[in-house]
Amino acid sequence: MNNTSPVRAWLGLLVVLGPVLLVAMDGSVLFLAMPAITGALTPSADQSLWILDSYGFAVGSLLIAFGAVGDRYGRKRLLLIGTAMFGLGSVGAAFATGPESLIAFRVLMGVAGATLLPSALAVLGTLFPDPRRRAQAIGIFAATFAAGFAIGPIVAGQLLSRFWWGSVLLINVPVVLVFLVFAPMLLGEVRATVDTRIDVPSVLTSAAGLLLAMYAVKHAAAQGFTASAVAVGVAGAVLLGWFGRRQTRIANPLVDFSLFGNPVFTVAIVTGFLPLAAWSATAFLGGGYLQSVLGLSVADAALLAVPGAVVLTGTAVVTPVIAARIGRPAALITAHFTIVAGLLLLLPTSTSGGAAWYVAATAVAGIGYGISFSVVADIAVAAVAPERAGSAAALAETGNELGNALGIALFGSLAALLFRVNGPDLAPTLAETLALPALVPAADDARAAFTDGLHVVAVTAAVLHALLGSVALRVLRSRSAPRRRFRSDTGDIGAGGDRCGSHRGTNAT
């Protein structure tokens, strides 16, 4: 693949971006579709949450495992199998006749998505052996991934204004077919060049531990610390602890924990989690605010998300160029504090108006989101040798997917708790309260309680970003004193001569 012509390399990137866009988009495409799904399938409250979260949980819990599978058995093969599964799951979900079948097909889509992301990002290293071209390709990859999350609600809003709810899932099929036709022609098979035998216990414990831990957090956030939630959480923690301990003792670990010895790399991986958590929560709550509080149609609400999506995508595209000049660490710090500014712009929103503030908030925060998505992906691939690229990419994407899944579960549950405490206490959600007849004063109180919840979530996420940004500033300042040059084309993400790449291959042989 190192002899791939430039034209074929860029065509290969183009065909890979299709599934990447779909995987990201399907993490947010149901945000505006849930009212239509609820009307058609009448799911319970718990089933509604699982319709939203099951996809992200499946992707997040299996990314690390499938990153190693791709390293071992071939990334092209895994891409083809995963894309075909994703298409079948999309068709099944689009025509689901009940909430149980919709959840099952969403899980299948999540499993397929977990096969796609690490392999798609890792294959860029073989399509673009030149570091500068690879950085550009990764920037485009990150922009596509970011755009998928951002445009999911926009696409859903436009389709829902014309078609039935299943159309938001059925649009995946044409992209899947194009990939299955052209990928075999443009992509060569790539697998590890050294012994990468998969440790089956590690695969099973990483997947089971992450799934149990995420379920426990979600259940506790939504329903309190019940005995079952605590038991599941403890089981997940034990499995993850055993998994982590095992990785330091085997020859071919799924996760090279030595990478986290570099503080800059650690900050970057955490940065992969928190912005997605903040974005998914505020996008979900913002959609409810625009429709249920301000009374906008689903199509109009979707259009108001366009400026933020454009800014986010454009920023992800240009970030590699900017980071090459100012350094990726500086870009990380900028990302956090820009997101803080954007989140705080949500505070002037009110029950009587605030659409302009919402647009401004998403546009400003979109700069930070775009930077974070691009920089984290770049660091993940530059940090390791090519034969470990799938596993490293899986770490970065796992942070993203966990942030997307847990953002709604945690921040959304905080908003729901505040609504129950401050609202009229007639129904558990704003939509159900507004559906009650002849309750104009209560409806006003419900809208105010929902808006207050949005404000608290925005402030909480802003504080967390400010704290992480401050930590990043301290870490990077202490490491940049000997050398202030951070080059994206060499893999340098720290100063003082320390490179994340110095850990390459530590446990890979």
PDB file of N, CA and C in Angstrom, residues 435-507:
ATOM      1  N   ALA A 435     -48.638  17.573  26.883  1.00  0.00           N
ATOM      2  CA  ALA A 435     -49.722  16.807  26.264  1.00  0.00           C
ATOM      3  C   ALA A 435     -50.978  16.780  27.121  1.00  0.00           C
ATOM      4  N   LEU A 436     -50.842  17.170  28.396  1.00  0.00           N
ATOM      5  CA  LEU A 436     -52.012  17.189  29.277  1.00  0.00           C
ATOM      6  C   LEU A 436     -52.933  18.338  28.880  1.00  0.00           C
ATOM      7  N   PRO A 437     -54.247  18.150  28.950  1.00  0.00           N
ATOM      8  CA  PRO A 437     -55.174  19.196  28.496  1.00  0.00           C
ATOM      9  C   PRO A 437     -55.366  20.311  29.523  1.00  0.00           C
ATOM     10  N   ALA A 438     -55.587  21.527  29.012  1.00  0.00           N
ATOM     11  CA  ALA A 438     -56.024  22.682  29.813  1.00  0.00           C
ATOM     12  C   ALA A 438     -55.124  22.933  31.009  1.00  0.00           C
ATOM     13  N   LEU A 439     -53.827  23.017  30.770  1.00  0.00           N
ATOM     14  CA  LEU A 439     -52.889  23.257  31.861  1.00  0.00           C
ATOM     15  C   LEU A 439     -51.922  24.377  31.472  1.00  0.00           C
ATOM     16  N   VAL A 440     -52.474  25.526  31.109  1.00  0.00           N
ATOM     17  CA  VAL A 440     -51.632  26.602  30.617  1.00  0.00           C
ATOM     18  C   VAL A 440     -50.624  27.076  31.666  1.00  0.00           C
ATOM     19  N   PRO A 441     -51.030  27.391  32.907  1.00  0.00           N
ATOM     20  CA  PRO A 441     -50.026  27.808  33.896  1.00  0.00           C
ATOM     21  C   PRO A 441     -48.978  26.726  34.150  1.00  0.00           C
ATOM     22  N   ALA A 442     -49.425  25.461  34.251  1.00  0.00           N
ATOM     23  CA  ALA A 442     -48.485  24.363  34.479  1.00  0.00           C
ATOM     24  C   ALA A 442     -47.541  24.201  33.288  1.00  0.00           C
ATOM     25  N   ALA A 443     -48.062  24.430  32.097  1.00  0.00           N
ATOM     26  CA  ALA A 443     -47.219  24.325  30.909  1.00  0.00           C
ATOM     27  C   ALA A 443     -46.116  25.375  30.946  1.00  0.00           C
ATOM     28  N   ASP A 444     -46.453  26.592  31.372  1.00  0.00           N
ATOM     29  CA  ASP A 444     -45.437  27.635  31.485  1.00  0.00           C
ATOM     30  C   ASP A 444     -44.376  27.259  32.517  1.00  0.00           C
ATOM     31  N   ASP A 445     -44.819  26.710  33.637  1.00  0.00           N
ATOM     32  CA  ASP A 445     -43.869  26.277  34.668  1.00  0.00           C
ATOM     33  C   ASP A 445     -42.987  25.145  34.146  1.00  0.00           C
ATOM     34  N   ALA A 446     -43.567  24.241  33.370  1.00  0.00           N
ATOM     35  CA  ALA A 446     -42.803  23.123  32.828  1.00  0.00           C
ATOM     36  C   ALA A 446     -41.740  23.619  31.862  1.00  0.00           C
ATOM     37  N   ARG A 447     -42.105  24.558  31.010  1.00  0.00           N
ATOM     38  CA  ARG A 447     -41.118  25.104  30.064  1.00  0.00           C
ATOM     39  C   ARG A 447     -39.982  25.808  30.815  1.00  0.00           C
ATOM     40  N   ALA A 448     -40.335  26.536  31.855  1.00  0.00           N
ATOM     41  CA  ALA A 448     -39.300  27.227  32.633  1.00  0.00           C
ATOM     42  C   ALA A 448     -38.375  26.224  33.324  1.00  0.00           C
ATOM     43  N   ALA A 449     -38.939  25.139  33.857  1.00  0.00           N
ATOM     44  CA  ALA A 449     -38.126  24.130  34.525  1.00  0.00           C
ATOM     45  C   ALA A 449     -37.185  23.441  33.534  1.00  0.00           C
ATOM     46  N   PHE A 450     -37.691  23.160  32.342  1.00  0.00           N
ATOM     47  CA  PHE A 450     -36.845  22.527  31.321  1.00  0.00           C
ATOM     48  C   PHE A 450     -35.697  23.459  30.927  1.00  0.00           C
ATOM     49  N   THR A 451     -35.996  24.735  30.743  1.00  0.00           N
ATOM     50  CA  THR A 451     -34.962  25.702  30.362  1.00  0.00           C
ATOM     51  C   THR A 451     -33.919  25.838  31.462  1.00  0.00           C
ATOM     52  N   ASP A 452     -34.368  25.837  32.726  1.00  0.00           N
ATOM     53  CA  ASP A 452     -33.412  25.879  33.838  1.00  0.00           C
ATOM     54  C   ASP A 452     -32.501  24.650  33.815  1.00  0.00           C
ATOM     55  N   GLY A 453     -33.066  23.499  33.496  1.00  0.00           N
ATOM     56  CA  GLY A 453     -32.253  22.292  33.409  1.00  0.00           C
ATOM     57  C   GLY A 453     -31.199  22.398  32.315  1.00  0.00           C
ATOM     58  N   LEU A 454     -31.583  22.980  31.170  1.00  0.00           N
ATOM     59  CA  LEU A 454     -30.620  23.197  30.086  1.00  0.00           C
ATOM     60  C   LEU A 454     -29.486  24.099  30.556  1.00  0.00           C
ATOM     61  N   HIS A 455     -29.823  25.147  31.308  1.00  0.00           N
ATOM     62  CA  HIS A 455     -28.807  26.066  31.808  1.00  0.00           C
ATOM     63  C   HIS A 455     -27.841  25.364  32.769  1.00  0.00           C
ATOM     64  N   VAL A 456     -28.370  24.564  33.673  1.00  0.00           N
ATOM     65  CA  VAL A 456     -27.516  23.868  34.643  1.00  0.00           C
ATOM     66  C   VAL A 456     -26.581  22.888  33.934  1.00  0.00           C
ATOM     67  N   VAL A 457     -27.099  22.176  32.942  1.00  0.00           N
ATOM     68  CA  VAL A 457     -26.254  21.256  32.178  1.00  0.00           C
ATOM     69  C   VAL A 457     -25.146  22.027  31.461  1.00  0.00           C
ATOM     70  N   ALA A 458     -25.487  23.161  30.873  1.00  0.00           N
ATOM     71  CA  ALA A 458     -24.479  23.959  30.165  1.00  0.00           C
ATOM     72  C   ALA A 458     -23.393  24.436  31.122  1.00  0.00           C
ATOM     73  N   VAL A 459     -23.782  24.911  32.293  1.00  0.00           N
ATOM     74  CA  VAL A 459     -22.795  25.393  33.266  1.00  0.00           C
ATOM     75  C   VAL A 459     -21.934  24.243  33.771  1.00  0.00           C
ATOM     76  N   THR A 460     -22.560  23.101  34.057  1.00  0.00           N
ATOM     77  CA  THR A 460     -21.801  21.946  34.541  1.00  0.00           C
ATOM     78  C   THR A 460     -20.764  21.501  33.514  1.00  0.00           C
ATOM     79  N   ALA A 461     -21.179  21.384  32.258  1.00  0.00           N
ATOM     80  CA  ALA A 461     -20.246  20.982  31.205  1.00  0.00           C
ATOM     81  C   ALA A 461     -19.154  22.032  31.018  1.00  0.00           C
ATOM     82  N   ALA A 462     -19.504  23.316  31.132  1.00  0.00           N
ATOM     83  CA  ALA A 462     -18.510  24.379  30.982  1.00  0.00           C
ATOM     84  C   ALA A 462     -17.471  24.317  32.091  1.00  0.00           C
ATOM     85  N   VAL A 463     -17.904  24.057  33.309  1.00  0.00           N
ATOM     86  CA  VAL A 463     -16.965  23.957  34.433  1.00  0.00           C
ATOM     87  C   VAL A 463     -16.008  22.786  34.221  1.00  0.00           C
ATOM     88  N   LEU A 464     -16.533  21.652  33.778  1.00  0.00           N
ATOM     89  CA  LEU A 464     -15.676  20.493  33.534  1.00  0.00           C
ATOM     90  C   LEU A 464     -14.656  20.774  32.441  1.00  0.00           C
ATOM     91  N   HIS A 465     -15.084  21.451  31.388  1.00  0.00           N
ATOM     92  CA  HIS A 465     -14.144  21.807  30.319  1.00  0.00           C
ATOM     93  C   HIS A 465     -13.098  22.805  30.813  1.00  0.00           C
ATOM     94  N   ALA A 466     -13.502  23.748  31.648  1.00  0.00           N
ATOM     95  CA  ALA A 466     -12.540  24.719  32.189  1.00  0.00           C
ATOM     96  C   ALA A 466     -11.504  24.023  33.065  1.00  0.00           C
ATOM     97  N   LEU A 467     -11.949  23.059  33.853  1.00  0.00           N
ATOM     98  CA  LEU A 467     -11.016  22.320  34.708  1.00  0.00           C
ATOM     99  C   LEU A 467     -10.029  21.510  33.866  1.00  0.00           C
ATOM    100  N   LEU A 468     -10.545  20.788  32.862  1.00  0.00           N
ATOM    101  CA  LEU A 468      -9.659  19.990  32.018  1.00  0.00           C
ATOM    102  C   LEU A 468      -8.730  20.886  31.204  1.00  0.00           C
ATOM    103  N   GLY A 469      -9.244  22.018  30.748  1.00  0.00           N
ATOM    104  CA  GLY A 469      -8.387  22.959  30.033  1.00  0.00           C
ATOM    105  C   GLY A 469      -7.279  23.503  30.916  1.00  0.00           C
ATOM    106  N   SER A 470      -7.578  23.750  32.188  1.00  0.00           N
ATOM    107  CA  SER A 470      -6.564  24.241  33.123  1.00  0.00           C
ATOM    108  C   SER A 470      -5.502  23.177  33.384  1.00  0.00           C
ATOM    109  N   VAL A 471      -5.947  21.928  33.526  1.00  0.00           N
ATOM    110  CA  VAL A 471      -4.993  20.834  33.699  1.00  0.00           C
ATOM    111  C   VAL A 471      -4.093  20.725  32.469  1.00  0.00           C
ATOM    112  N   ALA A 472      -4.700  20.801  31.291  1.00  0.00           N
ATOM    113  CA  ALA A 472      -3.918  20.727  30.058  1.00  0.00           C
ATOM    114  C   ALA A 472      -2.909  21.866  29.979  1.00  0.00           C
ATOM    115  N   LEU A 473      -3.331  23.058  30.386  1.00  0.00           N
ATOM    116  CA  LEU A 473      -2.430  24.204  30.344  1.00  0.00           C
ATOM    117  C   LEU A 473      -1.236  23.996  31.257  1.00  0.00           C
ATOM    118  N   ARG A 474      -1.472  23.474  32.450  1.00  0.00           N
ATOM    119  CA  ARG A 474      -0.378  23.232  33.392  1.00  0.00           C
ATOM    120  C   ARG A 474       0.560  22.154  32.875  1.00  0.00           C
ATOM    121  N   VAL A 475      -0.023  21.054  32.381  1.00  0.00           N
ATOM    122  CA  VAL A 475       0.797  19.946  31.885  1.00  0.00           C
ATOM    123  C   VAL A 475       1.650  20.384  30.702  1.00  0.00           C
ATOM    124  N   LEU A 476       1.019  21.084  29.769  1.00  0.00           N
ATOM    125  CA  LEU A 476       1.738  21.448  28.556  1.00  0.00           C
ATOM    126  C   LEU A 476       2.772  22.534  28.815  1.00  0.00           C
ATOM    127  N   ARG A 477       2.469  23.437  29.731  1.00  0.00           N
ATOM    128  CA  ARG A 477       3.442  24.489  30.047  1.00  0.00           C
ATOM    129  C   ARG A 477       4.687  23.888  30.682  1.00  0.00           C
ATOM    130  N   SER A 478       4.505  22.934  31.592  1.00  0.00           N
ATOM    131  CA  SER A 478       5.646  22.323  32.257  1.00  0.00           C
ATOM    132  C   SER A 478       6.502  21.511  31.297  1.00  0.00           C
ATOM    133  N   ARG A 479       5.883  21.001  30.218  1.00  0.00           N
ATOM    134  CA  ARG A 479       6.614  20.147  29.276  1.00  0.00           C
ATOM    135  C   ARG A 479       7.143  20.915  28.070  1.00  0.00           C
ATOM    136  N   SER A 480       6.704  22.178  27.914  1.00  0.00           N
ATOM    137  CA  SER A 480       7.115  22.934  26.728  1.00  0.00           C
ATOM    138  C   SER A 480       8.304  23.853  26.996  1.00  0.00           C
ATOM    139  N   ALA A 481       8.762  23.905  28.250  1.00  0.00           N
ATOM    140  CA  ALA A 481       9.870  24.814  28.561  1.00  0.00           C
ATOM    141  C   ALA A 481      11.141  24.500  27.776  1.00  0.00           C
ATOM    142  N   PRO A 482      11.581  23.231  27.696  1.00  0.00           N
ATOM    143  CA  PRO A 482      12.809  22.961  26.951  1.00  0.00           C
ATOM    144  C   PRO A 482      12.673  23.168  25.453  1.00  0.00           C
ATOM    145  N   ARG A 483      11.460  22.934  24.918  1.00  0.00           N
ATOM    146  CA  ARG A 483      11.278  23.049  23.469  1.00  0.00           C
ATOM    147  C   ARG A 483       9.847  23.420  23.182  1.00  0.00           C
ATOM    148  N   ARG A 484       9.632  24.464  22.438  1.00  0.00           N
ATOM    149  CA  ARG A 484       8.300  24.963  22.202  1.00  0.00           C
ATOM    150  C   ARG A 484       7.734  24.527  20.871  1.00  0.00           C
ATOM    151  N   ARG A 485       8.478  23.676  20.161  1.00  0.00           N
ATOM    152  CA  ARG A 485       8.032  23.242  18.857  1.00  0.00           C
ATOM    153  C   ARG A 485       7.283  21.926  19.003  1.00  0.00           C
ATOM    154  N   PHE A 486       6.021  21.859  18.521  1.00  0.00           N
ATOM    155  CA  PHE A 486       5.229  20.635  18.555  1.00  0.00           C
ATOM    156  C   PHE A 486       4.850  20.328  17.117  1.00  0.00           C
ATOM    157  N   ARG A 487       5.474  19.359  16.541  1.00  0.00           N
ATOM    158  CA  ARG A 487       5.284  19.117  15.116  1.00  0.00           C
ATOM    159  C   ARG A 487       4.324  17.981  14.889  1.00  0.00           C
ATOM    160  N   SER A 488       3.264  18.230  14.104  1.00  0.00           N
ATOM    161  CA  SER A 488       2.298  17.191  13.799  1.00  0.00           C
ATOM    162  C   SER A 488       2.833  16.180  12.812  1.00  0.00           C
ATOM    163  N   ASP A 489       3.896  16.553  12.039  1.00  0.00           N
ATOM    164  CA  ASP A 489       4.370  15.627  11.020  1.00  0.00           C
ATOM    165  C   ASP A 489       5.378  14.626  11.557  1.00  0.00           C
ATOM    166  N   THR A 490       5.799  14.757  12.822  1.00  0.00           N
ATOM    167  CA  THR A 490       6.740  13.805  13.386  1.00  0.00           C
ATOM    168  C   THR A 490       6.140  12.999  14.502  1.00  0.00           C
ATOM    169  N   GLY A 491       4.965  13.354  14.914  1.00  0.00           N
ATOM    170  CA  GLY A 491       4.361  12.621  16.019  1.00  0.00           C
ATOM    171  C   GLY A 491       4.631  13.240  17.360  1.00  0.00           C
ATOM    172  N   ASP A 492       5.366  14.380  17.425  1.00  0.00           N
ATOM    173  CA  ASP A 492       5.657  15.006  18.707  1.00  0.00           C
ATOM    174  C   ASP A 492       4.388  15.578  19.304  1.00  0.00           C
ATOM    175  N   ILE A 493       4.058  15.144  20.491  1.00  0.00           N
ATOM    176  CA  ILE A 493       2.924  15.746  21.190  1.00  0.00           C
ATOM    177  C   ILE A 493       3.322  16.150  22.591  1.00  0.00           C
ATOM    178  N   GLY A 494       4.580  16.137  22.869  1.00  0.00           N
ATOM    179  CA  GLY A 494       5.071  16.600  24.153  1.00  0.00           C
ATOM    180  C   GLY A 494       6.351  17.368  23.916  1.00  0.00           C
ATOM    181  N   ALA A 495       6.901  17.939  24.965  1.00  0.00           N
ATOM    182  CA  ALA A 495       8.111  18.712  24.807  1.00  0.00           C
ATOM    183  C   ALA A 495       9.243  18.038  25.538  1.00  0.00           C
ATOM    184  N   GLY A 496      10.379  18.728  25.533  1.00  0.00           N
ATOM    185  CA  GLY A 496      11.529  18.180  26.210  1.00  0.00           C
ATOM    186  C   GLY A 496      12.053  16.918  25.570  1.00  0.00           C
ATOM    187  N   GLY A 497      11.778  16.737  24.256  1.00  0.00           N
ATOM    188  CA  GLY A 497      12.282  15.581  23.549  1.00  0.00           C
ATOM    189  C   GLY A 497      11.452  14.357  23.751  1.00  0.00           C
ATOM    190  N   ASP A 498      10.402  14.415  24.540  1.00  0.00           N
ATOM    191  CA  ASP A 498       9.560  13.247  24.781  1.00  0.00           C
ATOM    192  C   ASP A 498       8.517  13.148  23.714  1.00  0.00           C
ATOM    193  N   ARG A 499       8.398  12.009  23.109  1.00  0.00           N
ATOM    194  CA  ARG A 499       7.417  11.815  22.064  1.00  0.00           C
ATOM    195  C   ARG A 499       6.524  10.674  22.441  1.00  0.00           C
ATOM    196  N   CYS A 500       5.246  10.821  22.113  1.00  0.00           N
ATOM    197  CA  CYS A 500       4.358   9.698  22.332  1.00  0.00           C
ATOM    198  C   CYS A 500       4.817   8.515  21.515  1.00  0.00           C
ATOM    199  N   GLY A 501       5.430   8.810  20.362  1.00  0.00           N
ATOM    200  CA  GLY A 501       5.918   7.740  19.520  1.00  0.00           C
ATOM    201  C   GLY A 501       7.045   6.962  20.149  1.00  0.00           C
ATOM    202  N   SER A 502       7.675   7.474  21.224  1.00  0.00           N
ATOM    203  CA  SER A 502       8.737   6.734  21.854  1.00  0.00           C
ATOM    204  C   SER A 502       8.238   5.481  22.515  1.00  0.00           C
ATOM    205  N   HIS A 503       6.939   5.376  22.686  1.00  0.00           N
ATOM    206  CA  HIS A 503       6.356   4.176  23.278  1.00  0.00           C
ATOM    207  C   HIS A 503       5.981   3.144  22.227  1.00  0.00           C
ATOM    208  N   ARG A 504       6.261   3.454  20.978  1.00  0.00           N
ATOM    209  CA  ARG A 504       5.819   2.571  19.915  1.00  0.00           C
ATOM    210  C   ARG A 504       6.395   1.178  20.081  1.00  0.00           C
ATOM    211  N   GLY A 505       5.505   0.229  19.927  1.00  0.00           N
ATOM    212  CA  GLY A 505       5.936  -1.141  19.921  1.00  0.00           C
ATOM    213  C   GLY A 505       6.349  -1.663  21.275  1.00  0.00           C
ATOM    214  N   THR A 506       6.076  -0.939  22.352  1.00  0.00           N
ATOM    215  CA  THR A 506       6.516  -1.367  23.669  1.00  0.00           C
ATOM    216  C   THR A 506       6.064  -2.764  24.000  1.00  0.00           C
ATOM    217  N   ASN A 507       4.804  -3.044  23.722  1.00  0.00           N
ATOM    218  CA  ASN A 507       4.265  -4.347  24.033  1.00  0.00           C
ATOM    219  C   ASN A 507       3.750  -5.055  22.790  1.00  0.00           C
TER     220      ASN A 507
END
